[in-house]
Structures are given as structure tokens and as C-alpha cells.
């Protein structure tokens, strides 16, 4: 099993090198008069993603973390507090831009541009939580002057949060159309697709408890004094299987050419891009999962 995981990791590391070699090979072939494509740019887009983490039941997490002492303990009295959770993750995309040539004079066509590269994502796939509260009267005090009764209530809180997480590396392709090719400012849009494999898939289980003491005078709630000194925190992590991941998205944005006169700066572009889309994946231990997501960031492009 360890040899298989090592082989998968090596395969993932080899992918960027293969893309670089393919790009260099494309440059070398540009001299051939019969070529129909030309690499005209390179780009990188760091940014952040907002994705939905689907609800996971207690049964789901017991399958993802079968050896969990927390989940296999006494959970009587715990209630579900599941709900679709939005998680924020970092990620990036990068690659090269390829344009098509006119057959007659071998000049570059303004539209469209084919982008090929890699995309990286990380984040939650499933999320769930359990909670429990136990309240008891620990003492009753009576005022000698007014006769008012002062109650001391203690509430004991317990919570369990569960999340399945993973990192993803994908081959990425998109077709981009610009509104004003060659201008200093241009809007762009298109369609994209990505496919790859997940790695570092884990399930995390967190348990926490604490109690507070609340005073109540003649039944009216009073001061609450949380006590975290005797809190108890536990965490567990379990490794899970890797799986296939795919995405479809709509790249939308604006591009700005930095320079106006100097040739060097005219090749430098800054661009803002947002990618609403959907991600399709499988959790080998459970089922297939579909998530909506938005990735956005400010990128850098070199265009020659």
C-alpha cells in the first residue's frame, strides 16, 4: 500500500515537468511552416476558493474514521447540528496560452486563446457536528435579609466536529475570448474544464467540552461565568483513499496591459479572474459528491 501511495505521489510530481517539456517542444515546432498553433503567453493565477462542504452523517464519518475512539464512544444525548458549510481555501492555476494561426499567412488569430496548465485546490468535502448540553442545579442560597433565593446552575457543554479534507491537483484547459484583443484594457470570458486526482485525503475529528455556572435570582437568569480551566480538547486524524476529481467552470475577468510604449512592459499583463463552477468527485469509502464553488484571484501574464 505504501509503495502504491509513493508511486502516486511521484506521478503527481512528474506532471508539471511533463507540461514544461511539452511547452518547450511546442516552441521548437513553431518554426515548422505546417504548424497551426503557437504558444503566445504564460500565466499564473493565485487566489482563494469558496466551496460548499456537503452534510455528512455520523454514519458517514464512522466509515471514514472507523477506528475513532470519539465516534465509537457513548454519544447518547448528542444532537445533530449539520448544515451545508461554506469553506474558504487557497489555490492557484497556471500554464500557457496557445493561439491559432491563419492558414494563409501564418499570422496569429486574435480569438480564441486556448489555455493549458495545472490547477491546485484544497478544502473540505464533508462536514458535520454534534452537540450536547447538560444542566443541573448545584446549589441554592437564601438571603438572610430579603429571603430571595439564589440558584447556581451548572451547564456542561460537549461538541464534536467532523470534516473530510483533501488536496487536488488537476490538468486544466479553457478556451478564452477577449472583447478588445491588443487593447490596454480588455474583458474576457469563456469556458473551462479540469480533471485530476486528490491526495493527502484525511478525516479530522475534534472533541471539546467545558462548563459554565449561571446565577438565577427567584428564577430570573443572571450572571454567566464560563469555566474553561477544566475544558478537555481531543483531536484525531485518519488517512483516506485518493480519488478522481473533475471541474467545469466559466472564467470571467478583465485584463490590463502594464506598458504603453516600452516593449518589455507591454508584454506584462495583470488580470482579475473569477471562476464560478462545479466540482465533481468521489469519496471511495462513501459516494460521489458535487460541490458548487467560486475561485477568484489577481494573476500575472507574460504575452509575447
Coordinates of N, CA and C in Angstrom, one line a residue, residues 119-268:
X119 N -4.1 23.2 -12.1 CA -4.8 23.9 -11.0 C -4.7 23.1 -9.7
X120 N -4.6 23.8 -8.6 CA -4.5 23.1 -7.3 C -5.6 23.7 -6.4
X121 N -6.2 22.8 -5.7 CA -7.2 23.2 -4.7 C -7.1 22.4 -3.4
X122 N -7.6 22.9 -2.3 CA -7.6 22.1 -1.1 C -8.9 22.6 -0.3
X123 N -9.4 21.7 0.6 CA -10.5 22.1 1.3 C -11.4 20.9 1.8
X124 N -12.5 21.2 2.4 CA -13.4 20.2 2.9 C -14.3 19.6 1.9
X125 N -14.6 18.3 2.0 CA -15.5 17.7 1.2 C -16.9 17.4 1.9
X126 N -16.7 16.9 3.1 CA -17.9 16.7 4.0 C -17.7 17.4 5.3
X127 N -18.8 17.8 6.0 CA -18.7 18.4 7.3 C -19.9 18.0 8.1
X128 N -19.7 17.9 9.4 CA -20.7 17.6 10.3 C -20.4 17.9 11.7
X129 N -21.4 18.0 12.6 CA -21.1 18.4 14.0 C -22.2 17.8 14.9
X130 N -21.8 17.5 16.2 CA -22.7 17.0 17.2 C -22.6 17.9 18.4
X131 N -23.6 18.0 19.2 CA -23.5 18.8 20.4 C -24.4 18.3 21.5
X132 N -24.1 18.6 22.8 CA -24.9 18.1 23.9 C -24.7 19.1 25.0
X133 N -25.9 19.4 25.7 CA -25.8 20.2 26.9 C -26.5 19.5 28.1
X134 N -25.9 19.6 29.2 CA -26.5 19.0 30.4 C -26.5 20.1 31.5
X135 N -27.7 20.4 32.0 CA -27.8 21.4 33.1 C -28.3 20.8 34.4
X136 N -27.7 21.3 35.5 CA -28.1 20.8 36.8 C -27.9 21.9 37.8
X137 N -28.8 22.0 38.8 CA -28.7 22.9 39.9 C -27.7 22.4 40.9
X138 N -26.6 23.2 41.1 CA -25.5 22.7 42.0 C -25.7 23.3 43.4
X139 N -26.4 24.4 43.6 CA -26.6 24.9 45.0 C -27.7 25.9 45.0
X140 N -28.3 26.1 46.1 CA -29.4 27.1 46.3 C -29.0 27.9 47.6
X141 N -28.9 29.2 47.4 CA -28.6 30.1 48.5 C -29.8 31.0 48.8
X142 N -30.1 31.3 50.1 CA -31.2 32.1 50.5 C -30.7 33.3 51.3
X143 N -31.1 34.5 50.9 CA -30.7 35.7 51.5 C -31.3 35.8 52.9
X144 N -30.5 36.1 53.9 CA -31.0 36.3 55.3 C -31.7 37.6 55.5
X145 N -31.5 38.5 54.6 CA -32.2 39.8 54.8 C -33.5 39.9 54.0
X146 N -33.5 39.5 52.7 CA -34.6 39.6 51.8 C -35.4 38.3 51.6
X147 N -34.7 37.2 51.9 CA -35.4 35.9 51.7 C -35.3 35.4 50.2
X148 N -34.7 36.2 49.4 CA -34.6 35.8 48.0 C -33.7 34.6 47.8
X149 N -34.1 33.7 46.9 CA -33.4 32.5 46.7 C -32.5 32.7 45.4
X150 N -31.2 32.4 45.6 CA -30.2 32.5 44.6 C -29.8 31.1 44.1
X151 N -30.1 30.8 42.9 CA -29.8 29.4 42.4 C -28.4 29.5 41.6
X152 N -27.7 28.4 41.8 CA -26.4 28.3 41.0 C -26.6 27.1 40.1
X153 N -26.7 27.3 38.8 CA -26.9 26.3 37.8 C -25.6 26.0 37.1
X154 N -25.2 24.8 36.8 CA -24.1 24.4 36.0 C -24.5 23.8 34.7
X155 N -24.0 24.3 33.6 CA -24.3 23.7 32.3 C -23.0 23.1 31.7
X156 N -23.1 21.9 31.3 CA -21.9 21.2 30.8 C -22.1 21.0 29.3
X157 N -21.2 21.6 28.5 CA -21.3 21.6 27.1 C -20.3 20.6 26.5
X158 N -20.7 19.8 25.5 CA -19.8 19.0 24.7 C -20.1 19.2 23.2
X159 N -19.1 19.2 22.4 CA -19.2 19.3 21.0 C -18.2 18.4 20.2
X160 N -18.7 17.9 19.1 CA -17.9 17.1 18.2 C -18.0 17.7 16.8
X161 N -16.9 18.1 16.2 CA -16.9 18.5 14.8 C -16.1 17.5 14.0
X162 N -16.6 17.3 12.7 CA -16.0 16.3 11.9 C -15.9 16.8 10.5
X163 N -14.8 16.6 9.8 CA -14.6 17.1 8.5 C -13.7 16.2 7.7
X164 N -14.0 16.0 6.4 CA -13.2 15.2 5.5 C -12.6 16.2 4.5
X165 N -11.3 16.2 4.4 CA -10.5 17.2 3.7 C -9.6 16.5 2.6
X166 N -9.2 17.2 1.7 CA -8.2 16.7 0.7 C -7.6 17.8 -0.1
X167 N -6.5 17.5 -0.8 CA -5.9 18.4 -1.8 C -6.1 17.8 -3.1
X168 N -6.1 18.7 -4.1 CA -6.4 18.2 -5.5 C -5.4 18.9 -6.5
X169 N -4.9 18.1 -7.4 CA -4.1 18.6 -8.5 C -4.7 18.2 -9.8
X170 N -4.9 19.1 -10.7 CA -5.7 18.8 -11.9 C -5.0 19.4 -13.2
X171 N -5.1 18.7 -14.3 CA -4.8 19.3 -15.6 C -6.0 20.2 -16.0
X172 N -5.7 21.4 -16.5 CA -6.7 22.4 -16.7 C -6.7 22.9 -18.1
X173 N -7.8 23.0 -18.8 CA -7.9 23.6 -20.1 C -9.1 24.5 -20.2
X174 N -8.9 25.6 -20.9 CA -10.0 26.6 -21.0 C -9.9 27.3 -22.4
X175 N -11.0 27.8 -22.9 CA -11.0 28.5 -24.2 C -11.5 29.9 -23.8
X176 N -10.6 30.9 -24.2 CA -10.9 32.3 -23.8 C -11.1 33.2 -25.0
X177 N -12.1 34.1 -24.9 CA -12.4 35.1 -25.9 C -12.3 36.4 -25.3
X178 N -11.5 37.3 -26.0 CA -11.3 38.7 -25.5 C -12.2 39.7 -26.2
X179 N -12.7 40.7 -25.5 CA -13.6 41.7 -26.2 C -12.8 42.7 -27.1
X180 N -11.6 43.1 -26.7 CA -10.8 44.0 -27.4 C -9.3 43.5 -27.5
X181 N -9.0 42.5 -28.2 CA -7.6 41.9 -28.3 C -6.6 43.0 -28.7
X182 N -5.5 43.1 -28.0 CA -4.5 44.1 -28.3 C -4.6 45.4 -27.6
X183 N -5.8 45.7 -27.0 CA -6.0 46.9 -26.3 C -5.4 46.8 -24.9
X184 N -5.3 48.0 -24.3 CA -4.7 48.0 -23.0 C -5.6 47.4 -21.9
X185 N -6.9 47.7 -22.1 CA -7.9 47.1 -21.2 C -8.8 46.2 -22.1
X186 N -9.1 45.0 -21.6 CA -10.0 44.1 -22.3 C -10.7 43.2 -21.3
X187 N -12.0 42.9 -21.6 CA -12.7 42.0 -20.9 C -12.6 40.6 -21.6
X188 N -12.7 39.5 -20.8 CA -12.6 38.2 -21.4 C -13.6 37.2 -20.7
X189 N -13.9 36.2 -21.4 CA -14.8 35.2 -20.8 C -14.6 33.9 -21.7
X190 N -15.2 32.8 -21.2 CA -15.0 31.5 -21.9 C -15.6 30.4 -21.1
X191 N -15.0 29.2 -21.3 CA -15.4 28.0 -20.6 C -14.2 27.2 -20.4
X192 N -14.2 26.4 -19.2 CA -13.1 25.6 -18.9 C -13.5 24.3 -18.3
X193 N -12.5 23.4 -18.3 CA -12.7 22.0 -17.7 C -11.4 21.6 -17.1
X194 N -11.4 20.8 -16.0 CA -10.2 20.3 -15.4 C -10.5 18.9 -14.9
X195 N -9.4 18.1 -14.8 CA -9.6 16.8 -14.3 C -8.3 16.4 -13.7
X196 N -8.3 15.7 -12.6 CA -7.1 15.2 -11.9 C -7.4 14.3 -10.8
X197 N -6.5 14.3 -9.7 CA -6.6 13.3 -8.7 C -6.4 14.0 -7.3
X198 N -7.0 13.5 -6.3 CA -6.8 14.0 -5.0 C -5.7 13.3 -4.3
X199 N -5.1 14.0 -3.3 CA -4.1 13.4 -2.5 C -4.1 14.0 -1.1
X200 N -3.4 13.5 -0.1 CA -3.5 13.9 1.3 C -4.9 14.0 1.8
X201 N -5.7 13.0 1.4 CA -7.1 12.9 1.9 C -7.2 12.5 3.3
X202 N -7.8 13.3 4.2 CA -7.8 13.0 5.6 C -9.2 13.2 6.2
X203 N -9.5 12.6 7.3 CA -10.7 12.9 8.1 C -10.3 13.4 9.5
X204 N -10.7 14.5 9.9 CA -10.4 15.1 11.2 C -11.6 15.1 12.1
X205 N -11.4 14.6 13.4 CA -12.4 14.6 14.4 C -12.0 15.4 15.6
X206 N -12.8 16.3 16.0 CA -12.4 17.2 17.2 C -13.5 17.1 18.3
X207 N -13.1 16.9 19.5 CA -14.0 16.9 20.6 C -13.6 18.0 21.6
X208 N -14.6 18.7 22.2 CA -14.3 19.7 23.2 C -15.4 19.8 24.2
X209 N -15.1 20.0 25.4 CA -16.1 20.2 26.5 C -15.7 21.3 27.5
X210 N -16.6 22.0 28.1 CA -16.4 22.9 29.1 C -17.7 23.1 29.9
X211 N -17.7 23.9 31.0 CA -19.0 24.1 31.7 C -19.0 25.6 32.1
X212 N -20.2 26.1 32.4 CA -20.3 27.4 33.0 C -21.3 27.4 34.2
X213 N -21.2 28.4 35.0 CA -22.0 28.5 36.2 C -22.9 29.7 36.1
X214 N -24.2 29.6 36.1 CA -25.1 30.7 36.0 C -25.9 30.9 37.2
X215 N -26.0 32.2 37.6 CA -26.7 32.5 38.8 C -28.2 32.9 38.4
X216 N -29.2 32.6 39.2 CA -30.5 33.0 38.9 C -31.2 33.4 40.2
X217 N -31.8 34.6 40.2 CA -32.5 35.1 41.4 C -34.0 34.9 41.2
X218 N -34.6 34.1 42.1 CA -36.0 33.9 42.0 C -36.5 33.4 40.6
X219 N -35.6 32.7 40.0 CA -36.0 32.1 38.7 C -35.6 33.0 37.5
X220 N -35.1 34.2 37.7 CA -34.7 35.1 36.6 C -33.2 34.9 36.3
X221 N -32.8 34.6 35.0 CA -31.4 34.4 34.7 C -30.5 35.5 35.1
X222 N -29.3 35.2 35.5 CA -28.4 36.2 36.0 C -27.0 36.1 35.3
X223 N -26.0 36.3 36.1 CA -24.6 36.3 35.5 C -24.2 34.9 35.1
X224 N -23.5 34.8 34.0 CA -22.9 33.5 33.5 C -21.4 33.6 33.6
X225 N -20.8 32.6 34.2 CA -19.4 32.6 34.4 C -18.8 31.3 33.7
X226 N -18.4 31.4 32.5 CA -17.8 30.3 31.8 C -16.5 29.8 32.5
X227 N -16.3 28.5 32.6 CA -15.2 28.0 33.2 C -14.5 27.1 32.1
X228 N -13.3 27.6 31.6 CA -12.6 26.9 30.6 C -11.4 26.2 31.2
X229 N -11.1 26.4 32.5 CA -9.9 25.8 33.1 C -10.0 24.3 33.1
X230 N -11.2 23.7 33.2 CA -11.3 22.3 33.2 C -11.8 21.7 31.8
X231 N -11.6 22.5 30.8 CA -12.0 22.1 29.4 C -11.1 20.9 29.0
X232 N -11.7 20.1 28.1 CA -11.0 19.0 27.6 C -11.1 19.0 26.1
X233 N -9.9 19.0 25.4 CA -9.9 19.0 23.9 C -9.2 17.8 23.4
X234 N -9.8 17.1 22.4 CA -9.1 16.0 21.8 C -9.3 16.1 20.3
X235 N -8.3 15.6 19.6 CA -8.3 15.6 18.1 C -7.8 14.3 17.6
X236 N -8.4 13.9 16.4 CA -8.0 12.6 15.8 C -7.9 12.9 14.3
X237 N -6.9 12.2 13.6 CA -6.8 12.3 12.1 C -6.7 10.9 11.5
X238 N -7.4 10.7 10.4 CA -7.3 9.4 9.8 C -7.1 9.6 8.3
X239 N -6.3 8.8 7.7 CA -6.0 8.8 6.3 C -7.0 8.2 5.5
X240 N -7.4 8.7 4.3 CA -8.4 8.1 3.4 C -7.8 7.9 2.0
X241 N -8.6 7.2 1.2 CA -8.2 6.9 -0.1 C -8.2 8.1 -1.1
X242 N -7.3 8.1 -2.1 CA -7.4 9.1 -3.1 C -8.5 8.8 -4.1
X243 N -8.8 9.8 -4.9 CA -9.9 9.6 -5.9 C -9.8 10.6 -7.0
X244 N -10.7 10.4 -8.1 CA -10.8 11.3 -9.2 C -11.5 12.5 -8.9
X245 N -11.1 13.6 -9.5 CA -11.8 14.9 -9.3 C -11.9 15.6 -10.7
X246 N -13.0 16.2 -10.9 CA -13.2 17.0 -12.2 C -14.0 18.3 -11.9
X247 N -13.7 19.3 -12.8 CA -14.4 20.6 -12.6 C -14.8 21.1 -14.0
X248 N -15.9 21.9 -14.0 CA -16.3 22.7 -15.1 C -16.5 24.1 -14.6
X249 N -16.1 25.1 -15.3 CA -16.2 26.5 -14.8 C -16.3 27.5 -16.0
X250 N -16.7 28.7 -15.6 CA -16.7 29.8 -16.6 C -15.7 30.9 -16.2
X251 N -14.6 31.0 -16.8 CA -13.6 32.1 -16.5 C -14.1 33.4 -17.0
X252 N -14.2 34.4 -16.1 CA -14.7 35.7 -16.5 C -13.7 36.7 -15.8
X253 N -13.4 37.8 -16.5 CA -12.5 38.8 -15.9 C -12.1 40.0 -16.8
X254 N -11.1 40.7 -16.3 CA -10.6 41.9 -17.0 C -9.1 41.8 -17.0
X255 N -8.5 42.2 -18.2 CA -7.1 42.1 -18.4 C -6.5 43.6 -18.6
X256 N -5.3 43.8 -18.0 CA -4.7 45.2 -18.1 C -3.3 45.0 -18.6
X257 N -2.9 45.7 -19.6 CA -1.6 45.6 -20.2 C -0.8 46.7 -19.5
X258 N 0.3 46.4 -18.8 CA 1.0 47.3 -17.9 C 1.6 48.5 -18.7
X259 N 2.4 48.1 -19.8 CA 3.1 49.1 -20.6 C 2.3 49.7 -21.7
X260 N 2.7 51.0 -22.1 CA 2.1 51.6 -23.3 C 3.1 51.8 -24.4
X261 N 4.4 52.0 -24.1 CA 5.4 52.3 -25.1 C 6.5 51.3 -25.1
X262 N 7.1 51.0 -23.9 CA 8.2 50.1 -23.9 C 7.8 48.7 -24.1
X263 N 8.6 48.1 -25.0 CA 8.2 46.7 -25.4 C 8.2 45.7 -24.3
X264 N 9.1 45.8 -23.3 CA 9.1 44.9 -22.2 C 7.9 45.0 -21.4
X265 N 7.5 46.2 -21.0 CA 6.3 46.3 -20.2 C 5.0 46.1 -20.9
X266 N 5.0 46.2 -22.2 CA 3.8 45.9 -23.0 C 3.5 44.4 -23.0
X267 N 4.5 43.6 -22.6 CA 4.4 42.1 -22.6 C 3.8 41.7 -21.2
X268 N 3.8 42.6 -20.2 CA 3.4 42.2 -18.9 C 1.9 42.6 -18.7

